[in-house]
Amino acid sequence: MMSKTLALTEQLIALDSVTPEDKGCQRTLISLLEPLGFHCETIQSGEVTNLWARRGTTQPLVVFAGHTDVVPTGPVTQWQSAPFVPTQRDGKLYGRGAADMKTSIAAFVVATEEFLAVHPQHQGSIGFLITSDEEGPATDGTVVVCEQLKARGEQLDYCIVGEPTSVDQLGDTIKNGRRGTMSGKLIVKGVQGHIAYPQLAKNPIHLAAPALAELVAEVWDQGNDYYLPTSWQVSNIHAGTGASNVIPGEAVIDFNFRFSTASTAEGLQQRVHAILDKHGLSYELKWTIGGHPFLTTKGSLSDALAAAIRAETGIETELSTTGGTSDGRFIAKICPQVVEFGPPNASIHKIDEHIELRYIDPLKNIYRRTLENLLT
């Protein structure tokens, strides 16, 4: 007999919810959560559909968070089976969203159902925060729900985000934080001219090079117990008219910081400007902060999840802050303890995305055990 978690995962994969579309995924979740006593709110923002569901009115409030949207499939002809037709093959379940993160959402729901069947009078409350805007701009999704919850004084105590965090096997990695991301678009101004008469022009590439070398060599911080040192990387450099005999009038340089809690966005910006000014450049610099870093130090939530992983798999998990940004950065502003945990991530965003079938019910069991550790 097919497990309830697997069946629900397949039902969700079959809905082609390419960001920012939800395509009825959240209606499916509401149909399962309302009979369990959850009060469900649909929060629409632009094209994005969000769900906030809560059972109970007391603290602590344990929240499961995730996203129903998925990235585009890429060339469908390169998939071995249709990306929105869930297909079991060679011990794996294939389909867009199988790993990122419809299995986690299904596991959330079934774990909660099983927990309530045994502990209907549990302590505290359980919540679900689900969006269809995690894989997109992330401007109308989790951040909007968090702002509304904060405005009405709704306090979150613990949050588990179902991102695919495991590396080699289910349970080996919990994300207890993420680095911040901040991009800069730097325009260094020169004077365009004929390349044979450099004395009549100013080459912005030559002017920028010493400053770039110093920025590359700069040690921004040493990191800390949870983070590697902050990284500064150039992603694009563009200058010139396309002609080989013209000194360009400006150079455009795109760069990005991935920064830890050992630095602040404001502090990094100030240091970049100081280096550029030191080299006497004429420039414009536009900053875009994609997300601030967040960190949940080892505590009651990570301990409860680690104990659940150990009981289910025998694995001693590790805490990690590697990888890109996630919606955890928004939730951390209204919740003191936020971690991410989900299935192996090797196939996410790829052709033939999949999850091993043997991991699906253990994932659900880990979520259920975590609820037991926190609310009983």
Coordinates of C-alpha atoms in Angstrom, one line a residue:
M1 CA 0.0 0.0 0.0
M2 CA 1.3 3.5 -0.9
S3 CA 2.1 5.6 2.2
K4 CA 0.0 8.7 2.8
T5 CA 3.1 10.9 2.5
L6 CA 4.1 9.4 -0.8
A7 CA 0.5 9.7 -2.1
L8 CA 0.3 13.4 -1.1
T9 CA 3.7 14.1 -2.5
E10 CA 2.6 12.7 -5.9
Q11 CA -0.6 14.7 -5.7
L12 CA 1.3 17.9 -5.2
I13 CA 3.9 17.2 -7.9
A14 CA 1.1 16.7 -10.4
L15 CA 0.1 20.3 -10.0
D16 CA 2.4 22.4 -12.3
S17 CA 3.0 25.2 -9.8
V18 CA 5.9 27.0 -11.6
T19 CA 6.6 30.2 -9.6
P20 CA 4.6 32.3 -8.8
E21 CA 1.8 29.9 -9.5
D22 CA 0.3 27.7 -6.7
K23 CA -2.1 25.8 -9.0
G24 CA -4.2 24.5 -6.2
C25 CA -1.5 23.1 -4.0
Q26 CA -2.5 25.2 -1.0
R27 CA -6.2 24.3 -1.5
T28 CA -5.2 20.7 -1.2
L29 CA -3.4 21.4 2.1
I30 CA -6.3 23.4 3.4
S31 CA -8.6 20.4 2.7
L32 CA -6.4 18.3 4.9
L33 CA -5.6 20.8 7.7
E34 CA -9.1 22.2 8.4
P35 CA -10.5 18.7 9.5
L36 CA -7.5 18.6 11.9
G37 CA -8.7 21.8 13.6
F38 CA -6.6 24.4 11.8
H39 CA -7.8 27.8 11.1
C40 CA -6.6 28.5 7.5
E41 CA -6.1 32.0 5.9
T42 CA -5.3 32.6 2.3
I43 CA -3.2 35.7 2.0
Q44 CA -3.0 36.9 -1.6
S45 CA -0.3 39.4 -2.7
G46 CA 0.0 40.2 -6.3
E47 CA 0.2 37.0 -8.2
V48 CA 1.3 35.1 -5.1
T49 CA -0.8 32.8 -3.0
N50 CA 0.2 32.4 0.7
L51 CA -1.3 30.2 3.4
W52 CA -1.2 30.8 7.1
A53 CA -2.8 28.0 9.2
R54 CA -2.8 27.6 12.9
R55 CA -4.2 25.1 15.4
G56 CA -4.3 26.3 19.0
T57 CA -3.9 29.6 20.7
T58 CA -1.2 29.0 23.3
Q59 CA 2.6 29.1 23.3
P60 CA 4.9 27.6 22.2
L61 CA 4.0 27.9 18.6
V62 CA 5.8 25.5 16.3
V63 CA 5.6 26.4 12.6
F64 CA 6.3 24.4 9.5
A65 CA 7.3 26.7 6.6
G66 CA 7.7 26.0 2.9
H67 CA 6.9 26.8 -0.6
T68 CA 4.6 25.2 -3.2
D69 CA 6.2 27.0 -6.2
V70 CA 8.9 25.2 -8.2
V71 CA 11.5 26.4 -10.7
P72 CA 10.8 26.0 -14.4
T73 CA 11.4 22.5 -15.8
G74 CA 14.0 23.4 -18.5
P75 CA 13.8 21.4 -21.7
V76 CA 11.0 18.9 -21.2
T77 CA 12.5 16.6 -23.9
Q78 CA 15.5 16.1 -21.7
W79 CA 13.4 14.6 -18.8
Q80 CA 13.2 10.8 -18.8
S81 CA 9.6 11.2 -17.7
A82 CA 7.2 14.2 -17.8
P83 CA 8.2 16.6 -15.0
F84 CA 4.7 17.0 -13.7
V85 CA 3.8 13.3 -13.9
P86 CA 5.1 11.8 -10.7
T87 CA 7.0 8.7 -11.7
Q88 CA 8.5 6.0 -9.6
R89 CA 11.6 4.4 -11.2
D90 CA 14.6 2.6 -9.8
G91 CA 13.7 3.3 -6.2
K92 CA 13.2 7.0 -6.8
L93 CA 10.3 9.4 -7.2
Y94 CA 10.8 11.7 -10.2
G95 CA 9.1 15.0 -10.8
R96 CA 9.7 18.8 -10.5
G97 CA 9.5 19.6 -6.8
A98 CA 10.1 16.1 -5.6
A99 CA 13.1 17.3 -3.5
D100 CA 12.5 21.0 -3.5
M101 CA 10.1 20.9 -1.7
K102 CA 6.8 19.1 -2.1
T103 CA 7.9 16.0 -0.3
S104 CA 8.7 18.1 2.7
I105 CA 5.3 19.8 2.6
A106 CA 3.6 16.4 2.4
A107 CA 5.7 15.1 5.2
F108 CA 4.7 18.2 7.3
V109 CA 1.0 17.5 6.9
V110 CA 1.1 13.7 7.5
A111 CA 3.5 14.1 10.5
T112 CA 1.1 16.6 12.0
E113 CA -1.9 14.3 11.4
E114 CA -0.1 11.4 13.1
F115 CA 1.0 13.6 16.0
L116 CA -2.5 14.8 16.6
A117 CA -4.0 11.4 16.5
V118 CA -1.8 10.4 19.5
H119 CA -1.6 13.8 21.2
P120 CA -4.9 15.7 20.6
Q121 CA -4.4 17.7 23.8
H122 CA -0.8 18.6 23.2
Q123 CA 0.9 21.7 24.6
G124 CA 1.2 24.9 22.6
S125 CA 0.2 25.4 19.0
I126 CA 1.1 24.3 15.5
G127 CA 1.3 26.5 12.4
F128 CA 1.9 26.3 8.7
L129 CA 3.4 29.1 6.6
I130 CA 3.3 28.2 3.0
T131 CA 4.0 30.5 0.0
S132 CA 4.2 30.3 -3.8
D133 CA 6.9 33.0 -4.0
E134 CA 10.1 31.4 -2.8
E135 CA 11.7 30.5 -6.1
G136 CA 10.8 33.9 -7.6
P137 CA 11.5 37.5 -6.4
A138 CA 10.3 36.6 -2.9
T139 CA 8.6 40.0 -2.5
D140 CA 5.0 38.9 -2.2
G141 CA 5.4 35.6 -0.2
T142 CA 6.8 34.8 3.2
V143 CA 7.9 38.3 3.8
V144 CA 4.3 39.6 3.4
V145 CA 2.9 36.9 5.8
C146 CA 5.6 37.7 8.4
E147 CA 4.8 41.4 8.3
Q148 CA 1.1 40.6 8.9
L149 CA 1.8 38.3 11.7
K150 CA 4.1 40.8 13.3
A151 CA 1.5 43.6 12.9
R152 CA -1.1 41.6 14.8
G153 CA 1.3 40.4 17.5
E154 CA 1.4 36.7 16.6
Q155 CA 4.5 35.2 18.2
L156 CA 6.3 32.3 16.6
D157 CA 8.6 30.3 18.9
Y158 CA 10.0 27.6 16.7
C159 CA 10.1 27.3 12.9
I160 CA 11.3 24.4 10.7
V161 CA 11.7 25.3 7.0
G162 CA 11.5 22.2 4.8
E163 CA 14.3 23.1 2.4
P164 CA 16.4 20.2 1.1
T165 CA 19.4 20.4 3.4
S166 CA 20.7 16.8 3.6
V167 CA 23.8 16.1 1.6
D168 CA 24.8 12.4 1.4
Q169 CA 22.0 10.9 3.3
L170 CA 18.8 11.9 5.0
G171 CA 19.5 13.6 8.3
D172 CA 23.2 14.5 7.9
T173 CA 22.7 18.3 7.8
I174 CA 20.5 20.9 9.4
K175 CA 20.8 24.5 8.3
N176 CA 20.8 26.8 11.3
G177 CA 21.4 30.0 9.4
R178 CA 22.2 31.4 6.0
R179 CA 24.6 34.1 4.8
G180 CA 23.3 37.4 3.7
T181 CA 23.6 38.5 0.1
M182 CA 24.3 42.0 -1.1
S183 CA 25.1 43.0 -4.7
G184 CA 26.7 46.2 -6.1
K185 CA 26.6 47.7 -9.5
L186 CA 29.7 49.9 -9.8
I187 CA 30.1 52.4 -12.7
V188 CA 33.6 53.8 -13.0
K189 CA 33.7 56.9 -15.1
G190 CA 36.5 57.8 -17.5
V191 CA 36.9 59.8 -20.7
Q192 CA 36.3 58.1 -24.1
G193 CA 38.9 58.7 -26.7
H194 CA 41.1 57.3 -29.5
I195 CA 43.3 54.5 -28.3
A196 CA 46.3 56.1 -30.1
Y197 CA 45.9 59.3 -28.0
P198 CA 45.7 58.0 -24.4
Q199 CA 46.8 61.4 -23.1
L200 CA 43.5 62.8 -24.3
A201 CA 41.3 60.2 -22.6
K202 CA 41.0 58.4 -19.3
N203 CA 40.7 54.6 -19.3
P204 CA 38.2 53.6 -16.6
I205 CA 39.4 50.0 -16.7
H206 CA 42.9 51.1 -15.9
L207 CA 41.6 53.4 -13.2
A208 CA 39.5 50.7 -11.6
A209 CA 42.1 47.9 -11.7
P210 CA 44.1 48.9 -8.5
A211 CA 40.9 49.4 -6.5
L212 CA 39.6 46.0 -7.7
A213 CA 42.8 44.4 -6.7
E214 CA 42.5 45.8 -3.2
L215 CA 38.9 44.8 -2.9
V216 CA 39.9 41.2 -3.9
A217 CA 42.6 41.1 -1.3
E218 CA 40.6 42.6 1.5
V219 CA 39.8 40.4 4.5
W220 CA 36.3 41.4 5.3
D221 CA 36.0 39.4 8.5
Q222 CA 37.1 36.1 10.0
G223 CA 33.7 34.5 10.2
N224 CA 32.7 32.9 13.5
D225 CA 31.9 29.5 15.0
Y226 CA 29.0 29.1 12.5
Y227 CA 30.1 30.9 9.4
L228 CA 33.0 31.0 7.0
P229 CA 34.6 34.4 6.4
T230 CA 32.6 36.9 4.2
S231 CA 33.2 36.5 0.5
W232 CA 33.4 39.3 -2.1
Q233 CA 33.2 38.2 -5.8
V234 CA 33.0 40.0 -9.1
S235 CA 30.4 38.5 -11.4
N236 CA 30.5 40.7 -14.5
I237 CA 32.8 43.4 -16.0
H238 CA 31.7 45.3 -19.1
A239 CA 33.3 48.2 -20.9
G240 CA 34.0 49.4 -24.4
T241 CA 32.2 50.1 -27.6
G242 CA 33.2 46.8 -29.4
A243 CA 35.8 48.6 -31.4
S244 CA 39.5 47.9 -30.7
N245 CA 40.7 51.5 -31.2
V246 CA 38.4 53.2 -28.7
I247 CA 39.2 53.8 -25.0
P248 CA 35.8 53.3 -23.2
G249 CA 34.1 56.1 -21.3
E250 CA 33.0 53.9 -18.4
A251 CA 33.4 50.5 -17.0
V252 CA 30.5 48.6 -15.3
I253 CA 31.4 46.1 -12.6
D254 CA 28.9 43.8 -10.9
F255 CA 29.9 42.2 -7.6
N256 CA 28.3 40.4 -4.7
F257 CA 28.9 39.9 -1.0
R258 CA 27.9 36.7 0.7
F259 CA 28.3 37.9 4.3
S260 CA 28.0 36.4 7.7
T261 CA 26.8 37.7 11.0
A262 CA 30.3 38.8 11.7
S263 CA 29.7 41.8 9.4
T264 CA 26.8 44.1 8.6
A265 CA 25.6 45.3 5.3
E266 CA 26.2 48.9 6.3
G267 CA 29.7 48.2 7.5
L268 CA 30.6 46.4 4.2
Q269 CA 29.2 49.3 2.1
Q270 CA 31.3 51.8 4.0
R271 CA 34.5 49.9 3.6
V272 CA 33.9 49.5 -0.2
H273 CA 33.3 53.2 -0.6
A274 CA 36.4 54.0 1.4
I275 CA 38.6 51.9 -0.9
L276 CA 37.1 53.4 -4.0
D277 CA 37.5 56.9 -2.6
K278 CA 41.1 56.2 -1.6
H279 CA 41.9 55.4 -5.3
G280 CA 40.3 58.7 -6.4
L281 CA 37.8 57.2 -8.7
S282 CA 34.8 59.0 -10.2
Y283 CA 32.1 56.5 -9.8
E284 CA 28.5 55.6 -9.1
L285 CA 27.5 52.6 -7.0
K286 CA 24.1 51.1 -6.5
W287 CA 23.5 48.6 -3.8
T288 CA 20.9 45.8 -3.6
I289 CA 20.5 43.8 -0.4
G290 CA 18.9 40.5 -1.3
G291 CA 18.8 39.3 2.3
H292 CA 20.4 39.7 5.7
P293 CA 22.1 36.8 7.4
F294 CA 20.4 34.9 10.1
L295 CA 21.6 32.5 12.7
T296 CA 20.0 30.2 15.3
T297 CA 22.6 29.1 17.7
K298 CA 22.4 25.5 19.1
G299 CA 19.4 25.4 21.4
S300 CA 16.0 23.7 22.1
L301 CA 14.9 23.6 18.4
S302 CA 18.0 22.2 16.9
D303 CA 18.4 19.8 19.9
A304 CA 14.8 18.5 19.4
L305 CA 15.3 18.1 15.6
A306 CA 18.7 16.4 16.1
A307 CA 17.2 14.0 18.6
A308 CA 14.4 13.1 16.2
I309 CA 17.0 12.5 13.4
R310 CA 19.1 10.3 15.7
A311 CA 16.0 8.3 16.8
E312 CA 14.8 7.8 13.3
T313 CA 18.1 7.2 11.4
G314 CA 20.9 6.8 13.9
I315 CA 22.7 9.7 12.4
E316 CA 24.4 12.4 14.4
T317 CA 23.5 15.5 12.3
E318 CA 25.6 18.5 11.7
L319 CA 24.7 22.2 11.8
S320 CA 25.6 24.2 8.7
T321 CA 25.1 27.7 7.3
T322 CA 26.4 27.0 3.8
G323 CA 24.3 27.6 0.6
G324 CA 22.2 30.4 -0.8
T325 CA 19.4 32.4 0.7
S326 CA 16.1 31.0 1.9
D327 CA 12.8 32.3 3.3
G328 CA 14.3 31.6 6.7
R329 CA 15.8 35.2 6.5
F330 CA 12.2 36.6 6.7
I331 CA 10.9 34.3 9.4
A332 CA 14.0 34.9 11.6
K333 CA 12.8 38.5 12.1
I334 CA 9.7 37.3 14.0
C335 CA 10.9 34.0 15.3
P336 CA 13.8 33.4 17.6
Q337 CA 14.6 29.9 16.5
V338 CA 14.6 29.0 12.8
V339 CA 16.2 25.9 11.2
E340 CA 15.9 24.3 7.9
F341 CA 15.7 20.5 7.3
G342 CA 14.7 18.3 4.4
P343 CA 15.7 15.6 2.0
P344 CA 19.0 15.3 0.0
N345 CA 19.5 18.3 -2.3
A346 CA 21.7 16.8 -5.1
S347 CA 19.0 16.9 -7.7
I348 CA 17.2 20.2 -6.9
H349 CA 16.6 22.5 -9.9
K350 CA 18.0 19.9 -12.2
I351 CA 16.5 17.8 -15.1
D352 CA 15.0 14.6 -13.6
E353 CA 14.7 16.0 -10.1
H354 CA 14.0 13.2 -7.6
I355 CA 13.9 11.9 -4.1
E356 CA 14.7 8.3 -3.0
L357 CA 11.5 6.5 -2.0
R358 CA 13.2 5.1 1.1
Y359 CA 13.6 8.7 2.6
I360 CA 10.0 9.8 2.3
D361 CA 8.4 8.2 5.4
P362 CA 11.5 8.6 7.6
L363 CA 11.4 12.4 6.7
K364 CA 7.8 12.4 7.9
N365 CA 8.8 10.5 11.0
I366 CA 11.5 13.0 11.9
Y367 CA 9.1 15.9 11.7
R368 CA 6.6 14.0 13.9
R369 CA 9.2 13.1 16.4
T370 CA 10.3 16.8 16.5
L371 CA 6.7 17.8 17.4
E372 CA 6.7 15.2 20.1
N373 CA 10.0 16.6 21.5
L374 CA 8.7 20.2 21.5
L375 CA 5.0 19.8 22.4
T376 CA 4.7 16.9 24.8

